[in-house]
Coordinates of C-alpha atoms and ligand atoms in Angstrom, one line a residue:
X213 CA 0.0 0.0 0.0
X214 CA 1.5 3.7 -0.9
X215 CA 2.3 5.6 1.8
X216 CA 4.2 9.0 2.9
X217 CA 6.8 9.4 5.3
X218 CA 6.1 12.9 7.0
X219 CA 9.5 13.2 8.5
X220 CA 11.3 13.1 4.5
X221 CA 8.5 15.6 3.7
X222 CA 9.5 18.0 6.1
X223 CA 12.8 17.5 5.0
X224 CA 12.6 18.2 1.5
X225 CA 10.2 21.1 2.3
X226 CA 13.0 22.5 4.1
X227 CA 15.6 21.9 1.8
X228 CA 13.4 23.8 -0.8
X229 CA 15.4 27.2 -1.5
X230 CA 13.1 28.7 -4.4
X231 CA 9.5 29.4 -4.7
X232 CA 10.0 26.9 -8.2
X233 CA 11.4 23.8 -5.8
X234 CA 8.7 24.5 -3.8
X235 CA 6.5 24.0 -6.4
X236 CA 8.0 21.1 -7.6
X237 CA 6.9 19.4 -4.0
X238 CA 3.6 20.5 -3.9
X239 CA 3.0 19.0 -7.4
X240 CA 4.8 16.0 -6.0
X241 CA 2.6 15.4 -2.9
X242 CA -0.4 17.2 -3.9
X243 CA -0.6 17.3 -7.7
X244 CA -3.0 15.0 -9.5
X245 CA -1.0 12.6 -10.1
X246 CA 0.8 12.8 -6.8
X247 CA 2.0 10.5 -3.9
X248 CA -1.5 11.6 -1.9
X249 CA -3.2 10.9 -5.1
X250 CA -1.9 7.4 -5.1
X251 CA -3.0 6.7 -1.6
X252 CA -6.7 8.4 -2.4
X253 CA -6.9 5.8 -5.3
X254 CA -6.2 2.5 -3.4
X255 CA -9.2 3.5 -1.0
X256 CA -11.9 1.7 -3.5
X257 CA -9.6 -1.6 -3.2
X258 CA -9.3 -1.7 -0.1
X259 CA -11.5 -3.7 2.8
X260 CA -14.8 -2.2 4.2
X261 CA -12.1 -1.8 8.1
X262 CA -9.2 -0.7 6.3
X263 CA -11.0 2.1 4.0
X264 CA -11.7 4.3 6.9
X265 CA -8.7 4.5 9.0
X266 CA -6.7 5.0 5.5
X267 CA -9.0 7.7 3.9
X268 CA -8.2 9.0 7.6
X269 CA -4.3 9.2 7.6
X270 CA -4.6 10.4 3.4
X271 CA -6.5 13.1 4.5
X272 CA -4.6 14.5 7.2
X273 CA -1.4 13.4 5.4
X274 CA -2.9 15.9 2.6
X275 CA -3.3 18.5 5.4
X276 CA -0.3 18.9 7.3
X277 CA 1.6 19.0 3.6
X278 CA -0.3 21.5 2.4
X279 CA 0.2 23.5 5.9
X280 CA 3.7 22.9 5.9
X281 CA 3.9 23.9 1.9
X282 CA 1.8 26.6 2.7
X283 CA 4.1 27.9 5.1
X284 CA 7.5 27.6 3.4
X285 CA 5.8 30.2 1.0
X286 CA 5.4 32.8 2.6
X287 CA 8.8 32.5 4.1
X288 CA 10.3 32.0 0.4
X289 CA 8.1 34.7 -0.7
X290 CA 9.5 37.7 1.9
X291 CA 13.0 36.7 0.7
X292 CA 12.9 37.2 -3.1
X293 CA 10.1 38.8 -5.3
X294 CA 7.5 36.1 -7.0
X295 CA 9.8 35.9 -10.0
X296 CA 11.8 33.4 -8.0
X297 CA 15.3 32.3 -8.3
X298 CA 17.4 34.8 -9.8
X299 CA 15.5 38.0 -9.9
X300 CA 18.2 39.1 -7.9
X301 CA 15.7 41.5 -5.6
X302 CA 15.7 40.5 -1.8
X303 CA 12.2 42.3 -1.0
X304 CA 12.6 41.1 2.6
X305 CA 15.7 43.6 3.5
X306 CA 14.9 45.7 5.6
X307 CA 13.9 49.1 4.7
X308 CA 16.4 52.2 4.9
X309 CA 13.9 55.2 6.1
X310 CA 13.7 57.9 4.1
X311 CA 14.5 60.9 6.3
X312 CA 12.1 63.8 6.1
X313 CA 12.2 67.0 4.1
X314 CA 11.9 70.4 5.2
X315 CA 10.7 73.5 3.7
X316 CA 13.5 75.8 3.4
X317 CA 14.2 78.4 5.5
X318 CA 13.7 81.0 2.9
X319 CA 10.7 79.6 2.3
X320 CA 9.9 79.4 6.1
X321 CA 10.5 83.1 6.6
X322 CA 8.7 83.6 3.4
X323 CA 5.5 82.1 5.1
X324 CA 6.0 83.5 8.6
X325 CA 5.9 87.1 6.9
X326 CA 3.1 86.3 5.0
X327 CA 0.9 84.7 7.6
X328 CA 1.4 87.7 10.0
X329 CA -0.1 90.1 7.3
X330 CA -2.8 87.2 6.7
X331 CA -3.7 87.4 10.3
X332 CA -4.3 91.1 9.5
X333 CA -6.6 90.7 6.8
X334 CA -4.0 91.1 4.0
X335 CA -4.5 88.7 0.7
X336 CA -1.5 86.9 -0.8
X337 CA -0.9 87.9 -4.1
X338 CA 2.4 86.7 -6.7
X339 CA 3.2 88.1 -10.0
X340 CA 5.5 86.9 -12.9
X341 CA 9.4 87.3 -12.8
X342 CA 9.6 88.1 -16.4
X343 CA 7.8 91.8 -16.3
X344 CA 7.1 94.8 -18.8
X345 CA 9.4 97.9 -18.1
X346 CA 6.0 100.0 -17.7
X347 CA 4.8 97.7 -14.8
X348 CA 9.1 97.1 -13.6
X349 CA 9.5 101.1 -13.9
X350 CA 7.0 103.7 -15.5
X351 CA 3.8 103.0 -13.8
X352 CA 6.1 103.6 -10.2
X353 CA 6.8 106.8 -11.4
X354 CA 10.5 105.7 -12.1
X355 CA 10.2 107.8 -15.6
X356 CA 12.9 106.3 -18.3
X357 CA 15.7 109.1 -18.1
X358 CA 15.2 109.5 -14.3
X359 CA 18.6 108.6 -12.4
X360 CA 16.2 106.4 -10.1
X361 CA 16.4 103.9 -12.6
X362 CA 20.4 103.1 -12.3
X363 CA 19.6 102.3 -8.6
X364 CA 17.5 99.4 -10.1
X365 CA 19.8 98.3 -12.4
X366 CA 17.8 95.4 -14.0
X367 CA 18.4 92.3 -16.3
X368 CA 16.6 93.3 -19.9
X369 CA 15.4 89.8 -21.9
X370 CA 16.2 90.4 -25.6
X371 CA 13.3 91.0 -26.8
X372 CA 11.6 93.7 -28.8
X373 CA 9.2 94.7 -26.2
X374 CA 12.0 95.4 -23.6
X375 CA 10.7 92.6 -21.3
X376 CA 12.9 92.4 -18.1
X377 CA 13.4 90.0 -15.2
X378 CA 11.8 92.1 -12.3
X379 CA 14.2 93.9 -10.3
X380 CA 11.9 94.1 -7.4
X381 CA 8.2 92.9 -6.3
X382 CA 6.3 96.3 -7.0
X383 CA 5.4 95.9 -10.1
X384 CA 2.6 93.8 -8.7
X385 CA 1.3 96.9 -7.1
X386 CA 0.9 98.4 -10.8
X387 CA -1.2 94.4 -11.7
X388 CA -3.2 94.3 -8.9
X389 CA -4.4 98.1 -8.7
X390 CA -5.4 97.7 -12.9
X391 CA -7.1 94.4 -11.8
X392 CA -9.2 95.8 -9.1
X393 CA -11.1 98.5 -7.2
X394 CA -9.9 99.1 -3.5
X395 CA -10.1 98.9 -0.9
X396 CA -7.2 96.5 -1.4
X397 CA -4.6 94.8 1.3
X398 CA -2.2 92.7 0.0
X399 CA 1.4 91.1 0.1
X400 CA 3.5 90.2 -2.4
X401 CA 6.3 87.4 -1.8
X402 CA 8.2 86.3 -5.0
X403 CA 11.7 86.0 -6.4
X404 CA 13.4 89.4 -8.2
X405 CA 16.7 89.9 -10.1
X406 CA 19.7 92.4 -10.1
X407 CA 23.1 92.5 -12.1
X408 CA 25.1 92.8 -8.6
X409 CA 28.4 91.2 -8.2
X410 CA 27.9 88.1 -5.8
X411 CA 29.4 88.4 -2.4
X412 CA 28.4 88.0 1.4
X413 CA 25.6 90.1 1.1
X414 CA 24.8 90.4 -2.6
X415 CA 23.2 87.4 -4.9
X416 CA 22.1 88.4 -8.4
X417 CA 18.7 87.1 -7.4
X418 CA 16.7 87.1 -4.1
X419 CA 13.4 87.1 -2.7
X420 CA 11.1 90.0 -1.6
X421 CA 7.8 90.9 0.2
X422 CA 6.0 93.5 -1.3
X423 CA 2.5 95.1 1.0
X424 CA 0.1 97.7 0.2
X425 CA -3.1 98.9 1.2
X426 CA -5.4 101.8 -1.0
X427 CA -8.8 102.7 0.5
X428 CA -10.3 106.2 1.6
X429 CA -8.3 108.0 4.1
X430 CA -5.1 105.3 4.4
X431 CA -2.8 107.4 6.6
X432 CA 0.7 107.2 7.9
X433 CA -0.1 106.2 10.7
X434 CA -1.9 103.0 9.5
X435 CA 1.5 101.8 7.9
X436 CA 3.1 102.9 10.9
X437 CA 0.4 100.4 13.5
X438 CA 0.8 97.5 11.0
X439 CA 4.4 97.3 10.7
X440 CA 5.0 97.4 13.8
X441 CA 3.0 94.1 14.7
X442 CA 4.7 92.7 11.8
X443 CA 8.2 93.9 12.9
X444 CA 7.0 92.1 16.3
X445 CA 6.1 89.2 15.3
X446 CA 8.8 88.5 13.5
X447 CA 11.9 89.7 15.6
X448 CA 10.1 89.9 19.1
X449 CA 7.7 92.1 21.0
X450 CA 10.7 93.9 22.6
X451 CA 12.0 95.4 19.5
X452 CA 11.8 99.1 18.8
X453 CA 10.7 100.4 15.8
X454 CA 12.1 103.9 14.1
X455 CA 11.1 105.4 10.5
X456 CA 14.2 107.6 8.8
X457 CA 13.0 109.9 6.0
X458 CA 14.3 108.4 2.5
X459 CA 13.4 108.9 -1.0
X460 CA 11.7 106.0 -3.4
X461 CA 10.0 107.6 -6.2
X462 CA 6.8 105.7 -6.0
X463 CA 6.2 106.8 -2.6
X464 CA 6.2 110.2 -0.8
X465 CA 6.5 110.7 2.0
X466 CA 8.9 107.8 2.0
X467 CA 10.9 106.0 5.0
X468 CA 13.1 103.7 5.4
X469 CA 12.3 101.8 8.9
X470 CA 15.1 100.4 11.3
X471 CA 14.5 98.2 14.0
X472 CA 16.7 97.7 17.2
X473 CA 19.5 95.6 16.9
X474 CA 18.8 92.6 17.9
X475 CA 22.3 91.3 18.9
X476 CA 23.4 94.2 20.8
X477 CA 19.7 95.7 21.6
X478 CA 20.5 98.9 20.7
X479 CA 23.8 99.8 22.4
X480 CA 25.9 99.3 19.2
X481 CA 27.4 96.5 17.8
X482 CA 29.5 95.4 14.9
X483 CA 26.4 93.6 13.3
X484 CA 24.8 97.4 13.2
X485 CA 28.1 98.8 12.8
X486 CA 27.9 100.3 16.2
X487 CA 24.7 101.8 15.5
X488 CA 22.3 99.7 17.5
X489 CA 19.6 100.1 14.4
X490 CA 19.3 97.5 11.6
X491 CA 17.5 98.6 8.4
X492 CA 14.6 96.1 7.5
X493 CA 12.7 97.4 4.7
X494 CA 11.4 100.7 2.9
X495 CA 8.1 102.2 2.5
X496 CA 5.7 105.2 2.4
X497 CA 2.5 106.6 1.1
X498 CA 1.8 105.3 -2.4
X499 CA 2.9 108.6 -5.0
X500 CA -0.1 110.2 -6.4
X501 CA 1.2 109.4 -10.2
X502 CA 1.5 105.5 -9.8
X503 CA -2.5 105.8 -8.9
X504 CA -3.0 108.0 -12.0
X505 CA -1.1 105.3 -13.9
X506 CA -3.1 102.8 -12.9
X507 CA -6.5 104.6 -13.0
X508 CA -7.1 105.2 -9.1
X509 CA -8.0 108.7 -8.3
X510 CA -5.7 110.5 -6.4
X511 CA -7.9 112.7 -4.7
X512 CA -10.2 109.8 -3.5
X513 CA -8.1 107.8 -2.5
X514 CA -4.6 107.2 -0.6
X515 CA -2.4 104.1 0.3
X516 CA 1.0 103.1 2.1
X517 CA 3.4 100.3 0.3
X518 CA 6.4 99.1 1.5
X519 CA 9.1 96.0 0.4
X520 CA 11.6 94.0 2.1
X521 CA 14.3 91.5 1.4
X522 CA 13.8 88.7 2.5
X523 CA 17.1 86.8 2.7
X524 CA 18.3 90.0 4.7
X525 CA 14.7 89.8 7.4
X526 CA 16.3 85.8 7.3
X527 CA 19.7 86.4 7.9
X528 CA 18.9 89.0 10.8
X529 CA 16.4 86.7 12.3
X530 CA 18.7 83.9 12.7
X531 CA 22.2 85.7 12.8
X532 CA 23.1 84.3 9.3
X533 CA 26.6 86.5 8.2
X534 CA 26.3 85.4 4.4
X535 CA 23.7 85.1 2.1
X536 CA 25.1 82.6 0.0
X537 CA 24.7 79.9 2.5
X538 CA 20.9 80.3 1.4
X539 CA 21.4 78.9 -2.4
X540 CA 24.3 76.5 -1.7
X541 CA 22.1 73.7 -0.7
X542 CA 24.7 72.4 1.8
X543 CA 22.8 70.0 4.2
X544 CA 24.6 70.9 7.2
X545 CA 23.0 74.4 6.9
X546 CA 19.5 73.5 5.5
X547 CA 19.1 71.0 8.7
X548 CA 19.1 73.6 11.1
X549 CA 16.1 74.9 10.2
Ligands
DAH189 N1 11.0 98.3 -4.3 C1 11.9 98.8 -3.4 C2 13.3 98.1 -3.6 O1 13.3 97.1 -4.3 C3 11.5 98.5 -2.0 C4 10.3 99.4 -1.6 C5 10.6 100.6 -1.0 C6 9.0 99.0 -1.9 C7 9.5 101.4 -0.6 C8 8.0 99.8 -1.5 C9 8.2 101.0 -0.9 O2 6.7 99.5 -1.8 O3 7.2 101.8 -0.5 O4 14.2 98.6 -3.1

């Protein structure tokens, strides 16, 4: 009478190293025309006693096989990919974690700006980096001959139209006043280009934040109240705050605005060049020509802008003495943020 030894079973099922071997057993045991088969097809022949003790031990011969086959699969199968032998790919290695990104910190100050002028009811607005000279220039009242213009030395595109690479973010002032009606609040972050030589505190491109606001009676004093919660927010509630008259041509009255420094809190320093003021960003009362250019009425309506630099805001915030490190993409630096 046929018959299976379970111990060689185990054995061979053991010995199996491929999901193919494997499946070479399982066709040997359990197949159709396998060893259980051959037991299963004595049963007829055999006595009315012996039939049931035999179908008995087939059956849970069949059992345990296909249990122990069963098993050896899955183990075979976490070690190389279904392909079997050969596919070269060990699926059961363990895993090497991918370590989180980051934003960057540009990117983080970028948001921290922007989220403090949220929080004041300002919109988010960005604008293209390739720009028309009237939006880059004219419409600011930066006329074409007017010695403004060398201090925004600007990248010109070759192309007939004189389309330039923005030198700062206030042309968006000139887009978003043609787009709509005020009252308007809104700041602009986005990348800008100038032809400067690249050093520890010049890049040929960086990143600025642009605000206005344009509605009936906008005073100084308004840009004066909201800077100062932004100036706080970002640096710390125990910063002062001081406005030093400047000149930019598309505002007048126009300031510049300093805030303490922050190393030496005001006494003077060799970060503020003894000092104890940093400048953070320029602004004033939007000029009376740039809302004639863009078809606001000048009589009905007034409005304060400002702009910073952002990679400046950054580098004072976290006591960074060269911009470069910013674009370098050296991990060592990008990690501490
Ligand atoms: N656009 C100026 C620059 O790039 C910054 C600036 C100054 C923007 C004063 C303003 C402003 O809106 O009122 O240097």
């Amino acid at each position: 009478m046929p018959d299976i030894d379970i111990t060689q079973v185990k054995l061979d099922i053991e010995k199996a190293g491929s999901l193919t071997e494997l499946e070479e057993l399982r066709v040997k045991y359990l197949g159709r025309k396998g060893l259980i088969a051959d037991m299963m097809s004595v049963i007829p022949s055999l006595s009315k006693e012996e039939k049931g003790p035999f179908g008995q031990k087939a059956n849970s011969l069949k059992n345990q096989i296909k249990e122990l086959l069963d098993e050896k699969q899955k183990t075979l199968a976490g070690g190389s990919i279904a392909k079997g032998k050969g596919s070269g790919i060990d699926i059961g290695m363990p895993g090497i974690a991918q370590e989180l990104g980051r934003a960057h910190p540009i990117t983080q100050v970028i948001d921290e700006i922007c989220s403090i002028f949220v929080r004041m009811g300002f919109q988010v607005v960005e604008g293209p980096e390739i720009e028309t000279e009237f939006n880059n220039f004219t419409g600011l009242n930066i006329p074409l001959e007017h010695p403004s213009r060398d201090a925004f030395d600007t990248f010109y595109l070759n192309t007939a139209d004189k389309l330039l690479l923005r030198s700062h973010t206030s042309p968006v002032q000139i887009r978003a006043m043609r787009a709509n009606k005020p009252p308007l609040a809104i700041v602009v972050p986005g990348r800008v280009y100038r032809p400067d030589a690249v050093d520890a505190s010049h890049l040929f491109m960086f990143h600025q934040i642009e605000g206005f606001m344009v509605d009936k009676d906008i005073k100084f004093s308004d840009l004066k109240g909201i800077l100062e919660v932004f100036a706080k927010g970002i640096f710390g509630k125990d910063i002062k705050m001081r406005f030093r008259p400047h000149f930019f041509p598309f505002t007048e009255p126009s300031a510049e605005v300093d805030i303490s420094c922050i190393i030496c809190k005001g006494k003077g320093c060799s970060v503020c060049g003894r000092k104890g003021w940093l400048e953070i960003l320029g602004s004033g009362m939007i000029h009376p020509n740039v809302f004639n250019h863009v078809g606001y009425d000048p009589k009905k309506y007034t409005g304060f802008a400002f702009g910073m630099g952002v990679e400046r805001i950054a580098m004072l915030k976290y006591g960074i003495n060269d911009i470069r490190l910013f674009f370098e993409n050296d991990l060592r630096f990008l990690k501490q943020f």
